Every structure is written in C-alpha cells, then in structure tokens.
Short mmCIF file of C-alpha atoms in Angstrom, two decimals:
data_model
loop_
_atom_site.label_atom_id
_atom_site.label_comp_id
_atom_site.label_asym_id
_atom_site.label_seq_id
_atom_site.Cartn_x
_atom_site.Cartn_y
_atom_site.Cartn_z
CA MET A 923 10.46 26.38 52.77
CA GLN A 924 9.96 22.62 52.79
CA ARG A 925 6.79 23.01 54.85
CA ALA A 926 5.47 25.61 52.41
CA SER A 927 6.16 23.25 49.53
CA LYS A 928 4.25 20.45 51.25
CA LEU A 929 1.29 22.72 51.94
CA ARG A 930 1.29 23.87 48.31
CA ARG A 931 1.38 20.30 47.09
CA ARG A 932 -1.48 19.28 49.39
CA ARG A 933 -3.60 22.18 48.20
CA LEU A 934 -3.02 21.38 44.54
CA LEU A 935 -3.69 17.68 45.10
CA ALA A 936 -6.95 18.55 46.83
CA VAL A 937 -7.99 20.53 43.77
CA VAL A 938 -6.96 17.71 41.43
CA GLY A 939 -8.90 15.21 43.53
CA GLY A 940 -11.99 17.40 43.62
CA SER A 941 -11.80 17.96 39.91
CA LEU A 942 -11.49 14.24 39.27
CA ALA A 943 -14.62 13.53 41.30
CA VAL A 944 -16.74 15.51 38.87
CA THR A 945 -14.86 14.83 35.64
CA ALA A 946 -17.40 13.57 33.14
CA GLY A 947 -14.62 12.48 30.79
CA CYS A 948 -13.31 9.94 33.29
CA LEU A 949 -16.58 8.79 34.80
CA GLY A 950 -18.65 9.01 31.67
CA SER A 951 -16.23 6.99 29.55
CA ASP A 952 -15.68 4.13 31.95
CA ASP A 953 -18.36 2.10 30.19
CA ASP A 954 -16.38 2.26 26.97
CA GLU A 955 -13.23 1.06 28.63
CA ASP A 956 -15.08 -1.56 30.65
CA ASP A 957 -16.53 -2.91 27.41
CA ASN A 958 -13.03 -2.99 25.99
CA ASN A 959 -11.69 -4.77 29.05
CA ASN A 960 -14.54 -7.25 29.01
CA ASP A 961 -13.78 -8.06 25.42
CA ASP A 962 -10.16 -8.59 26.37
CA THR A 963 -11.13 -10.90 29.21
CA ASP A 964 -13.39 -12.97 26.99
CA ASP A 965 -10.63 -13.40 24.44
CA THR A 966 -8.13 -14.35 27.14
CA ASP A 967 -10.45 -17.03 28.50
CA ASP A 968 -10.37 -18.67 25.08
CA THR A 969 -6.61 -19.12 25.09
CA ASP A 970 -6.95 -22.84 24.41
CA ASP A 971 -8.55 -22.07 21.06
CA THR A 972 -6.45 -19.14 19.86
CA ASP A 973 -2.88 -17.98 19.70
CA ASP A 974 -3.78 -14.28 19.81
CA THR A 975 -3.98 -13.88 23.59
CA ASN A 976 -1.09 -11.44 23.74
CA ASP A 977 -2.81 -9.19 21.23
CA THR A 978 -5.85 -8.76 23.45
CA ASP A 979 -4.28 -8.02 26.81
CA ASP A 980 -5.08 -4.49 27.94
CA THR A 981 -1.48 -3.99 28.97
CA ASN A 982 1.58 -6.13 28.53
CA ASP A 983 5.34 -6.01 28.46
CA ASN A 984 5.70 -6.86 24.79
CA SER A 985 7.92 -4.47 22.93
CA SER A 986 6.92 -2.35 19.98
CA ASP A 987 9.00 -2.24 16.83
CA ASN A 988 8.73 1.53 16.67
CA SER A 989 11.59 3.71 17.84
CA SER A 990 12.16 7.41 18.22
CA ASP A 991 14.94 9.26 16.43
CA ASP A 992 14.95 12.23 18.81
CA GLY A 993 17.20 10.72 21.46
CA ASN A 994 14.37 9.41 23.63
CA SER A 995 14.07 5.75 24.54
CA SER A 996 12.29 3.59 21.99
CA ASP A 997 8.83 2.17 22.60
CA GLU A 998 10.32 -1.25 23.28
CA ASP A 999 11.46 -0.03 26.70
CA TYR A 1000 7.91 0.68 27.85
CA GLU A 1001 4.77 -1.16 28.82
CA ILE A 1002 2.20 -1.15 26.05
CA LYS A 1003 -1.49 -0.43 26.58
CA HIS A 1004 -3.84 -1.99 24.04
CA TYR A 1005 -6.81 0.32 23.65
CA ARG A 1006 -9.37 0.17 20.85
CA ASP A 1007 -7.13 -1.98 18.68
CA THR A 1008 -4.24 0.46 19.09
CA GLU A 1009 -0.92 0.04 20.87
CA ILE A 1010 -0.02 2.96 23.14
CA PRO A 1011 3.33 3.08 24.98
CA LEU A 1012 3.04 4.13 28.63
CA LEU A 1013 5.73 6.59 29.67
CA PRO A 1014 6.97 6.29 33.27
CA LEU A 1015 6.80 9.44 35.36
CA GLU A 1016 10.57 9.70 35.77
CA ASP A 1017 11.14 9.56 32.02
CA ALA A 1018 8.36 12.07 31.42
CA TYR A 1019 10.02 14.49 33.81
CA GLU A 1020 13.39 14.00 32.10
CA TRP A 1021 11.86 14.60 28.67
CA HIS A 1022 10.12 17.69 30.01
CA GLN A 1023 13.33 19.09 31.44
CA ASN A 1024 15.26 18.33 28.25
CA ASP A 1025 12.54 19.63 25.92
CA SER A 1026 12.54 16.21 24.27
CA ALA A 1027 8.76 16.06 23.92
CA ARG A 1028 5.63 18.19 23.83
CA PHE A 1029 2.99 17.61 26.51
CA VAL A 1030 -0.69 17.39 25.64
CA ASP A 1031 -3.47 17.90 28.21
CA ALA A 1032 -6.43 15.73 27.22
CA ARG A 1033 -8.74 17.14 29.90
CA SER A 1034 -11.30 19.90 29.49
CA PRO A 1035 -10.10 23.45 28.75
CA GLU A 1036 -11.45 24.52 32.15
CA GLN A 1037 -9.28 21.99 33.96
CA TYR A 1038 -6.33 22.95 31.79
CA ASP A 1039 -6.72 26.62 32.74
CA LEU A 1040 -6.77 25.78 36.46
CA LEU A 1041 -3.74 23.51 36.63
CA ARG A 1042 -1.56 21.80 34.03
CA ILE A 1043 1.93 20.56 33.37
CA GLU A 1044 4.10 23.55 32.57
CA GLY A 1045 4.38 24.05 28.81
CA ALA A 1046 1.53 21.65 27.97
CA VAL A 1047 -1.05 22.51 25.33
CA SER A 1048 -4.79 21.90 25.58
CA SER A 1049 -6.11 19.29 23.17
CA PRO A 1050 -9.12 17.62 24.83
CA ALA A 1051 -10.16 14.03 24.24
CA PRO A 1052 -11.09 12.57 21.94
CA ASP A 1053 -10.51 14.85 18.94
CA GLY A 1054 -8.93 18.02 20.28
CA LEU A 1055 -10.27 21.55 20.09
CA ALA A 1056 -12.96 22.24 17.51
CA SER A 1057 -10.79 24.94 15.96
CA ASP A 1058 -7.15 25.98 16.17
CA ASP A 1059 -6.04 22.84 17.98
CA PRO A 1060 -2.30 23.34 18.62
CA VAL A 1061 -1.38 19.73 17.84
CA ALA A 1062 -2.63 20.16 14.28
CA GLU A 1063 0.41 22.34 13.58
CA TRP A 1064 2.93 19.73 14.71
CA SER A 1065 4.84 17.41 12.39
CA SER A 1066 3.88 13.75 12.32
CA ASP A 1067 7.18 12.73 13.96
CA GLN A 1068 6.78 15.09 16.93
CA THR A 1069 7.20 13.23 20.21
CA MET A 1070 4.25 13.94 22.50
CA VAL A 1071 3.11 12.85 25.95
CA ILE A 1072 -0.63 12.78 26.62
CA TYR A 1073 -1.99 13.02 30.15
CA CYS A 1074 -5.26 13.34 32.06
CA GLU A 1075 -6.64 12.92 35.59
CA CYS A 1076 -8.14 9.47 34.97
CA LYS A 1077 -6.34 6.65 36.73
CA ASP A 1078 -7.60 4.40 33.95
CA MET A 1079 -6.22 6.84 31.34
CA VAL A 1080 -9.58 7.07 29.57
CA GLU A 1081 -9.16 10.62 28.28
CA SER A 1082 -5.46 10.36 27.46
CA ALA A 1083 -5.89 6.97 25.78
CA ASN A 1084 -8.79 8.24 23.68
CA ARG A 1085 -6.77 11.27 22.59
CA ALA A 1086 -3.71 9.14 21.89
CA VAL A 1087 -5.69 6.74 19.71
CA ALA A 1088 -7.11 9.63 17.71
CA LEU A 1089 -3.65 11.13 17.17
CA ILE A 1090 -2.11 7.80 16.19
CA ASN A 1091 -4.93 7.24 13.71
CA GLU A 1092 -4.21 10.69 12.28
CA GLY A 1093 -0.67 9.57 11.51
CA TYR A 1094 1.36 10.84 14.48
CA GLU A 1095 4.20 8.40 15.04
CA ASN A 1096 5.57 9.12 18.53
CA VAL A 1097 2.61 9.30 20.88
CA TYR A 1098 2.94 8.29 24.53
CA VAL A 1099 0.57 8.33 27.49
CA LEU A 1100 1.81 9.33 30.94
CA ALA A 1101 1.65 6.13 32.98
CA PRO A 1102 -0.50 6.08 36.12
CA GLY A 1103 0.47 4.75 39.53
CA GLU A 1104 -1.34 2.01 41.39
CA ASP A 1105 -3.87 4.38 42.92
CA SER A 1106 -3.59 7.64 41.02
CA SER A 1107 -3.30 9.14 37.56
CA GLY A 1108 -0.06 10.15 35.94
CA PHE A 1109 -0.98 13.82 36.33
CA THR A 1110 -1.73 13.38 40.04
CA ARG A 1111 1.67 11.77 40.49
CA TRP A 1112 3.26 14.70 38.65
CA VAL A 1113 1.66 17.06 41.18
CA GLU A 1114 2.68 14.81 44.09
CA HIS A 1115 6.31 15.03 42.99
CA ASP A 1116 6.09 18.82 42.83
CA TYR A 1117 7.15 18.82 39.19
CA PRO A 1118 6.69 22.01 37.10
CA LEU A 1119 3.10 23.24 36.91
CA ALA A 1120 1.26 26.20 35.45
CA GLY A 1121 -2.28 27.55 35.58
CA SER A 1122 -4.40 29.98 37.55
CA LEU A 1123 -3.95 28.00 40.78
CA THR A 1124 -0.20 28.48 40.66
CA GLU A 1125 -0.55 32.18 39.90
CA ASP A 1126 -2.37 32.72 43.21
CA GLU A 1127 0.69 31.69 45.21
#
C-alpha cells in the first residue's frame, strides 16, 4: 500500500512538473514580478535616505493588524508578501491542511481551468488569475469575510498573488496565499505530502 502511494505521488508530481514547464501564467508573468522585485531592491538600497525600507521588502516577518474571527490564526502569525502595493499573508502548508480538514477556509485555484480539471486540491474552486472566470465565478458569491486560500503551481506565487491582490482590492478581508517551499510551489508541496486531491488524474486510479 505504501509503495502504491509513493508511485501515485510520483506520477502526480510528474504531471504537475510537466504542467508547470508550459504554464504561461507563471513564465509569462515573471517580468511583472521581476519589475516589482527590482523596484523593491532599488528602494532598499536607499535605506540611508528613507525610513520606508520595511514597506518595500517583498516578504518580511512584520505582522499585520488584521485578524480572523473564524477561529483561524490571525495574519500576525504569518509571513507577509508585499506584492503590487498589497500585503498578502502566506499560509504555511501545515496550517492550510488543518484548515482544509476543519473546513475553516475555502480553497481557490488560480491556475487555468484546464489545469484545475486535471488536478486540484479537493474542494477547491476554479477562479483563474488575475480576475477570475469571465462569468459565474464562484468566488463572486462568497461574503467579504470568507476566509480563502489561493494557490497555483508557480514557486514565485505569480498567479496566486495576482488573484489575491484582485480579491483584496474587491474588498475580501481574509485572503491568504499558500506558501511555497524553497524549491517548489505550495501546490506541489501539497501533492508531495499526499494531501487530498481531486481531478481527472485521480479518477483514473
């Protein structure tokens, strides 16, 4: 049984890796994030002339004043990613799994609908970056205080960060992005841990 589980995980990871290699959303948006990071670096180099260095770091350990009333940990417990002038809390994988198991949050797949159909976190909805589905986007029906976790296959979180920024700007108050590992995306790590998945690839087993 354990061997079968390992083989399953390897097969799914191979698909995720192959999908990532041709994902226009990740590769095509790197320039935007690079520009953002370059701006951050320029601002940081000028630390002798400004007191706003902490506001321009791409990620930092500063806490956010926001908190969630649904029993989940508040933003102040998490690393904050600064992306396009917006603060996005990064949710560790272990907490994301706990929230998933406890139904404490809704999961949002920011990848393409085709990738979503192949393999996704169980129970997640499709709402592609940056602005969701053109019609009948499921997130549009949620209340503004709904806790949601956005994920994608980009190690640099390009798709999930773009979707998160759009949702925050629309007034959603409890938006998190699934944190990546050192060498892989948050979604890849979810697959590696054999956490609950759905999609056509799982139906073939």
